[in-house]
Coordinates of N, CA and C in Angstrom, one line a residue:
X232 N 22.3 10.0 3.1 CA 21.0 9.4 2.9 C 20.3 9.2 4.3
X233 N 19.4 9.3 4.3 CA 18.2 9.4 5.5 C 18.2 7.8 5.9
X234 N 18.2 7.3 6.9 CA 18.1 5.9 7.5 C 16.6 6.0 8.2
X235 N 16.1 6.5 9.2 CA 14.8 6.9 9.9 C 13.4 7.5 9.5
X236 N 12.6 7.0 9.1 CA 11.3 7.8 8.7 C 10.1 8.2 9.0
X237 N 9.4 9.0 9.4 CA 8.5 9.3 9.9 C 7.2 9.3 9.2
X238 N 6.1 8.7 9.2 CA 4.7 9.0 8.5 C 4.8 10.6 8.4
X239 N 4.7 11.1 8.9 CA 4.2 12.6 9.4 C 5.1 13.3 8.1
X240 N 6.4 13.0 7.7 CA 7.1 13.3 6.8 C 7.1 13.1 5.6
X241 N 6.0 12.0 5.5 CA 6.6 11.2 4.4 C 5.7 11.9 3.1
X242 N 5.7 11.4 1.7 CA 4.7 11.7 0.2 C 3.6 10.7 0.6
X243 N 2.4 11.4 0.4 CA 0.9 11.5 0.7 C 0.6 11.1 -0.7
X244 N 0.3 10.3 -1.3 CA -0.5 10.0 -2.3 C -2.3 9.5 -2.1
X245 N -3.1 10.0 -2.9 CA -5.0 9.6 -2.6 C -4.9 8.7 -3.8
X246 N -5.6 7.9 -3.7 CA -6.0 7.2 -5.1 C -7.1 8.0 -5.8
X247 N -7.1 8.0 -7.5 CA -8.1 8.8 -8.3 C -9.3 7.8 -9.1
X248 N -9.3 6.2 -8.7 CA -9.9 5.2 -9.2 C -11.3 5.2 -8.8
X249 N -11.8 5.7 -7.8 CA -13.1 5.7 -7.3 C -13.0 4.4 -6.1
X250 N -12.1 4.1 -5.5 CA -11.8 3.5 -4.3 C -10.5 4.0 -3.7
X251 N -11.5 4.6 -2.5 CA -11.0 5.6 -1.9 C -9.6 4.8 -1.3
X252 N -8.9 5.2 -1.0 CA -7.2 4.7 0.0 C -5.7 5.7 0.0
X253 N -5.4 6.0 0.3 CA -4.3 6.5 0.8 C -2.9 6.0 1.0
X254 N -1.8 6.4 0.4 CA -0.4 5.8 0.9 C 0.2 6.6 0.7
X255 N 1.7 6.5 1.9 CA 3.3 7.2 2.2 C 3.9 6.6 1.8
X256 N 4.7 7.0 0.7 CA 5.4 6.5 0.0 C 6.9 7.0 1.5
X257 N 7.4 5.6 2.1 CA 8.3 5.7 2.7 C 10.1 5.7 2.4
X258 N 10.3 4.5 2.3 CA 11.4 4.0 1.9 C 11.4 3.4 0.6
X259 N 12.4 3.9 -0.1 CA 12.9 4.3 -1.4 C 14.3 4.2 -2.0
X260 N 14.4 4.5 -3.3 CA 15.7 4.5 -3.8 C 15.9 5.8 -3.4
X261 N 15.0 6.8 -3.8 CA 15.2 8.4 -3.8 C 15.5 8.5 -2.6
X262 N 14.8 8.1 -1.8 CA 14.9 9.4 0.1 C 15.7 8.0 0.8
X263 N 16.2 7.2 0.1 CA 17.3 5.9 1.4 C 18.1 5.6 0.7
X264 N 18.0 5.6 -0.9 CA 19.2 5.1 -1.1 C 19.1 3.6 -1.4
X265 N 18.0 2.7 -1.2 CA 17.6 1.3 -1.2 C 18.0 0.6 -2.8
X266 N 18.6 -0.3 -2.8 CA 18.8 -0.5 -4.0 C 17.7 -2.1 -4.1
X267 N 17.6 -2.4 -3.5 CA 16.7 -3.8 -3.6 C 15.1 -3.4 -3.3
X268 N 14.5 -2.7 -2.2 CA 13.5 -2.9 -2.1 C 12.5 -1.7 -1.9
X269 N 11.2 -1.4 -1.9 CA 10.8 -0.4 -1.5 C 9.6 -0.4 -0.8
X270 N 9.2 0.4 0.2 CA 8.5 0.7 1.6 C 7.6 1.9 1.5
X271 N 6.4 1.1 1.7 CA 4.9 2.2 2.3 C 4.4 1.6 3.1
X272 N 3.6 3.0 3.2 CA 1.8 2.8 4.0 C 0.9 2.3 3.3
X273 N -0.2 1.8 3.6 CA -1.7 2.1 3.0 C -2.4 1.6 3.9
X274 N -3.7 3.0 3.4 CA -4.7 2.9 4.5 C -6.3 2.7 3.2
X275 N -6.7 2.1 3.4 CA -8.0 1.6 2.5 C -9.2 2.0 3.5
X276 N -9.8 2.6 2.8 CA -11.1 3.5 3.7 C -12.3 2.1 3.5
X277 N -13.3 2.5 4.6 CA -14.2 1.4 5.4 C -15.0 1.1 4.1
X278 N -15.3 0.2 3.2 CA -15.6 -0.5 1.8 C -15.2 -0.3 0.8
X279 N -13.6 0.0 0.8 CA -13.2 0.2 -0.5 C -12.1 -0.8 -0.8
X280 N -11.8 -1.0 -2.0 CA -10.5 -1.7 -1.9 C -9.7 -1.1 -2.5
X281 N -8.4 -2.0 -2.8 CA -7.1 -2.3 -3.7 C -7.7 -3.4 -4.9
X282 N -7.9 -2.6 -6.3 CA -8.3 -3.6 -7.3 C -7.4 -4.6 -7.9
X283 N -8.0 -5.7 -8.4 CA -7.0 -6.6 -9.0 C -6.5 -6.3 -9.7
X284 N -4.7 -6.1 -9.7 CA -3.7 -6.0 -10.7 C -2.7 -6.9 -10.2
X285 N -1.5 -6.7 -11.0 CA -0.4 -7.2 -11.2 C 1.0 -6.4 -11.3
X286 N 2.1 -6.9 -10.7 CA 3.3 -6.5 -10.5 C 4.2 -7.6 -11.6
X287 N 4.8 -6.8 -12.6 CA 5.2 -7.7 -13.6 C 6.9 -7.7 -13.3
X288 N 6.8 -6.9 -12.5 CA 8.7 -7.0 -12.3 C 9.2 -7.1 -10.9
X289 N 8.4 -7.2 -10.0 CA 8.5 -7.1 -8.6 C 7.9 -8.6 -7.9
X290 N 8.3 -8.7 -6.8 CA 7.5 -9.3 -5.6 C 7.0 -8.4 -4.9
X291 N 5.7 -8.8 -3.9 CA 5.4 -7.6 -3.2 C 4.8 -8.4 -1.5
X292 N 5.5 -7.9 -0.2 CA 4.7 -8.2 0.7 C 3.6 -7.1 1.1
X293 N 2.7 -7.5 1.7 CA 2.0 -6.5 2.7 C 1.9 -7.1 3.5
X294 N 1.5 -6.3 4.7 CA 1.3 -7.0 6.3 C 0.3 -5.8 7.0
X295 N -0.6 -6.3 7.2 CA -2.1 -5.9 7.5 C -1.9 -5.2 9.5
X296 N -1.8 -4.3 9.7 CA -1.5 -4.0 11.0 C -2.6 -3.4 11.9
X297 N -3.8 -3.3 11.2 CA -5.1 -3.2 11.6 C -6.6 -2.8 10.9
X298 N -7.1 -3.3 10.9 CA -8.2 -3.5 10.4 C -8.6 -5.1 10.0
X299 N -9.8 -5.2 9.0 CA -10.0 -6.8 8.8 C -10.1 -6.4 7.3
X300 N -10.1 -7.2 6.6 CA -10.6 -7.5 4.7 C -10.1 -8.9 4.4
X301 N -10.7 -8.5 3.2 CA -10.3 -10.1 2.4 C -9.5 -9.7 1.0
X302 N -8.2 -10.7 1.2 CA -7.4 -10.6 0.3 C -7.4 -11.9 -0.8
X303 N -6.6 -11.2 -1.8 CA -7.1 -12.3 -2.9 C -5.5 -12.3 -3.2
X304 N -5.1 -12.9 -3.7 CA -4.0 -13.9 -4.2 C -3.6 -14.9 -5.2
X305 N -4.0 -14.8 -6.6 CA -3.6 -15.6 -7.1 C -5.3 -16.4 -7.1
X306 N -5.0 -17.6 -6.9 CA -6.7 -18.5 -6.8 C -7.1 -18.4 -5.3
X307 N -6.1 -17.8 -4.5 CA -6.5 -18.0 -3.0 C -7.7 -16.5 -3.0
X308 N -8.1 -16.9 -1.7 CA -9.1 -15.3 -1.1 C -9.3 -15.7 0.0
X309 N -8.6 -15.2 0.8 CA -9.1 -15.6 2.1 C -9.3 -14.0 3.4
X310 N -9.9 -14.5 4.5 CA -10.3 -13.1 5.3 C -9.2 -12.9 6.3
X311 N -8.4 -11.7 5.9 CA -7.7 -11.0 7.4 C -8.0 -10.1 8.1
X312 N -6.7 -10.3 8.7 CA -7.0 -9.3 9.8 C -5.5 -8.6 10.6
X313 N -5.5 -8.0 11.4 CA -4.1 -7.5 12.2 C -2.8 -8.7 12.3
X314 N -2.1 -8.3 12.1 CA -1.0 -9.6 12.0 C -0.6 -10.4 11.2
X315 N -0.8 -9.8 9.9 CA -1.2 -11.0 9.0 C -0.3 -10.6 8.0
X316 N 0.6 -11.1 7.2 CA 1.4 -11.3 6.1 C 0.8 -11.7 4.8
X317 N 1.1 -11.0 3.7 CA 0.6 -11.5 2.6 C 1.9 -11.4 1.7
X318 N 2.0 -12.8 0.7 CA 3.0 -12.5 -0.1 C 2.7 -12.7 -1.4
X319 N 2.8 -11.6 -2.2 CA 2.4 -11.9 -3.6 C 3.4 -11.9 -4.6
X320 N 3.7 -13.5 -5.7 CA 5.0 -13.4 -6.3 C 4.7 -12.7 -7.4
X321 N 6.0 -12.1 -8.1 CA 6.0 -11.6 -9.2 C 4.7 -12.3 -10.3
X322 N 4.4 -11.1 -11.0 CA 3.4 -11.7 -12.4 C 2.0 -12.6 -11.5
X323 N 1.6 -11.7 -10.0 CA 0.7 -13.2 -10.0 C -0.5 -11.9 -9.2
X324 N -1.8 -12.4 -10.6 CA -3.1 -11.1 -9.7 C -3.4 -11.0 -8.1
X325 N -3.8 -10.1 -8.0 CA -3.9 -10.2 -6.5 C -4.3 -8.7 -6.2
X326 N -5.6 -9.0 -5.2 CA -6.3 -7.6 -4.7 C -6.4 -7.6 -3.1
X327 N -7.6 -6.5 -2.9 CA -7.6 -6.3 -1.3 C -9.1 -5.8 -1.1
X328 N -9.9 -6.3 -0.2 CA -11.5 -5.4 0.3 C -11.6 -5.5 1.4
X329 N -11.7 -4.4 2.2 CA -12.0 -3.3 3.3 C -13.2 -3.8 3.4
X330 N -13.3 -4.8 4.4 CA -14.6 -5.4 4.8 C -15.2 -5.6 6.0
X331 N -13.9 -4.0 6.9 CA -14.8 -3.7 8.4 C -14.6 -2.3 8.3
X332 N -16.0 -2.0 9.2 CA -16.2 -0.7 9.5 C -15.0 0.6 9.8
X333 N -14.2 0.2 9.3 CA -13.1 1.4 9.9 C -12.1 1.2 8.6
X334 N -10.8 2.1 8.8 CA -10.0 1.8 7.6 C -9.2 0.6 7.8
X335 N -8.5 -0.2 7.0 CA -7.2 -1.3 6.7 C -6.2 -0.3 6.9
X336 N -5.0 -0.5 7.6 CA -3.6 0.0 7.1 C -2.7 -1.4 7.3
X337 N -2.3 -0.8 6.4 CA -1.2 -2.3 5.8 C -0.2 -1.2 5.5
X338 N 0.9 -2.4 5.4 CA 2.4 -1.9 4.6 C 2.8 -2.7 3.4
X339 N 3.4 -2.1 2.7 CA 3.2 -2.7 1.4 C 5.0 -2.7 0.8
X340 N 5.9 -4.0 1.0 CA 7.3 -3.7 0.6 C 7.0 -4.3 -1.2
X341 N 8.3 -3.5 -2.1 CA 8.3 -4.2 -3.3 C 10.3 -4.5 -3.4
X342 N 10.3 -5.6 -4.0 CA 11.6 -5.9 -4.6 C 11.3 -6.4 -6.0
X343 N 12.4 -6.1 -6.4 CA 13.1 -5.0 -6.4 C 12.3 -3.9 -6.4
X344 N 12.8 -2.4 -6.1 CA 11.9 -1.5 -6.2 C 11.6 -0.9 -7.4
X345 N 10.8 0.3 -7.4 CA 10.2 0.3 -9.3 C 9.1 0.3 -9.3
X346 N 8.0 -0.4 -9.1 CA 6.5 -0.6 -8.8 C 5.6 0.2 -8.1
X347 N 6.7 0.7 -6.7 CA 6.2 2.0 -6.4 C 6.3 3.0 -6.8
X348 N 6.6 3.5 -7.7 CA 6.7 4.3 -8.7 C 5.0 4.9 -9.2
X349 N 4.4 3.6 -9.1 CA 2.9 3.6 -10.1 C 2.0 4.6 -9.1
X350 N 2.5 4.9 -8.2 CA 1.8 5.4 -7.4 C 2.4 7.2 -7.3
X351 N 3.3 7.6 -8.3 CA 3.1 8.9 -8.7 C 2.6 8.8 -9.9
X352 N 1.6 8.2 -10.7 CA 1.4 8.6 -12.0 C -0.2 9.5 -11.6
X353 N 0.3 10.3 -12.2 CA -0.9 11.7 -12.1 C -2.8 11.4 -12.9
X354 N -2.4 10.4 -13.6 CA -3.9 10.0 -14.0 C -4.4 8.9 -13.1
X355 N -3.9 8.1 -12.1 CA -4.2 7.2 -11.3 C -4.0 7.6 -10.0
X356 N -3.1 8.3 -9.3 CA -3.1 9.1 -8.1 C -2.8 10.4 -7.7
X357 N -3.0 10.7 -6.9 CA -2.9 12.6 -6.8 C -2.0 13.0 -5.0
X358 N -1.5 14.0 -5.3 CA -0.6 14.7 -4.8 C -1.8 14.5 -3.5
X359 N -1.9 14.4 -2.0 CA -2.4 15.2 -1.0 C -1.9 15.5 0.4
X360 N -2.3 16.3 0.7 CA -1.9 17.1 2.3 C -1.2 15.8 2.7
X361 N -0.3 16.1 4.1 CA 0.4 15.2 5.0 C -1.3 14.8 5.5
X362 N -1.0 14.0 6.3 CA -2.3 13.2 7.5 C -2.3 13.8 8.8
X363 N -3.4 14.4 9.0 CA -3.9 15.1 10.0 C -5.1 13.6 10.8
X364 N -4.7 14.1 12.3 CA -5.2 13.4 13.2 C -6.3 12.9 13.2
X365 N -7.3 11.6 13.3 CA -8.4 11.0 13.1 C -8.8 11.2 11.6
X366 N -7.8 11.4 10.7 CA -8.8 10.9 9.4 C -8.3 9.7 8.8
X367 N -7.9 8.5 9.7 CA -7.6 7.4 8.8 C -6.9 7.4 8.4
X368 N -5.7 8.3 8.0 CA -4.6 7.9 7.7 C -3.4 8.1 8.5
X369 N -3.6 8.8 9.5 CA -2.7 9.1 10.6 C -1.6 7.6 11.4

């Protein structure tokens, strides 16, 4: 099993919802072997979000590594930015809005893993190219 991973390598997924965003599905049960937890990208294009849902079997962190938005959590909403931790517990709503000029990329872990999963379903996201230089998801 693979220990090291590369963006450049990794499954490209587009969202098909009508907010535009992007994720690499990184670390996994499949490509590591992970039995507890699971590891992406996401890059949210300049006014789009992550809509409000729910993780009914998982916990989930993200950690915001540049850009700014405002995340929702539960009754909280407050505005981030680079450096920033979000923890969302199992069963509890929670979104994301791309509310600076450029894209969000965040990383997104789930425990147990399973939840990233949702992100090959073919009526909600789609297969695309690896990330080529300056389009935001690089």
């Amino acid at each position: 099993m693979r220990r090291i991973f590369t963006k450049k390598d990794s499954e490209r997924r587009e969202a098909k919802d009508g907010h535009p965003r992007s994720v690499h599905m990184m670390v996994e049960p499949a490509t590591a072997g992970s039995a507890h937890l699971a590891m992406g990208l996401e890059a949210v294009d300049p006014g789009s979000r992550i809509p409000v849902h729910v993780h009914a079997e998982a916990e989930e962190v993200l950690f915001v590594y540049a850009g700014r938005g405002r995340a929702r959590v539960g009754d909280q909403e407050v505005e981030v930015g680079p450096e920033t931790a979000i923890f969302v517990p199992k069963g509890t709503p929670h979104g994301f809005v791309n509310t600076s000029g450029g894209h969000v990329h965040l990383t997104w872990t789930f425990a147990p893993p399973g939840e990233h999963e949702k992100f090959r379903r073919e009526d909600l996201w789609k297969h695309a190219a690896r990330a080529t230089a300056g389009d935001g998801n690089d």
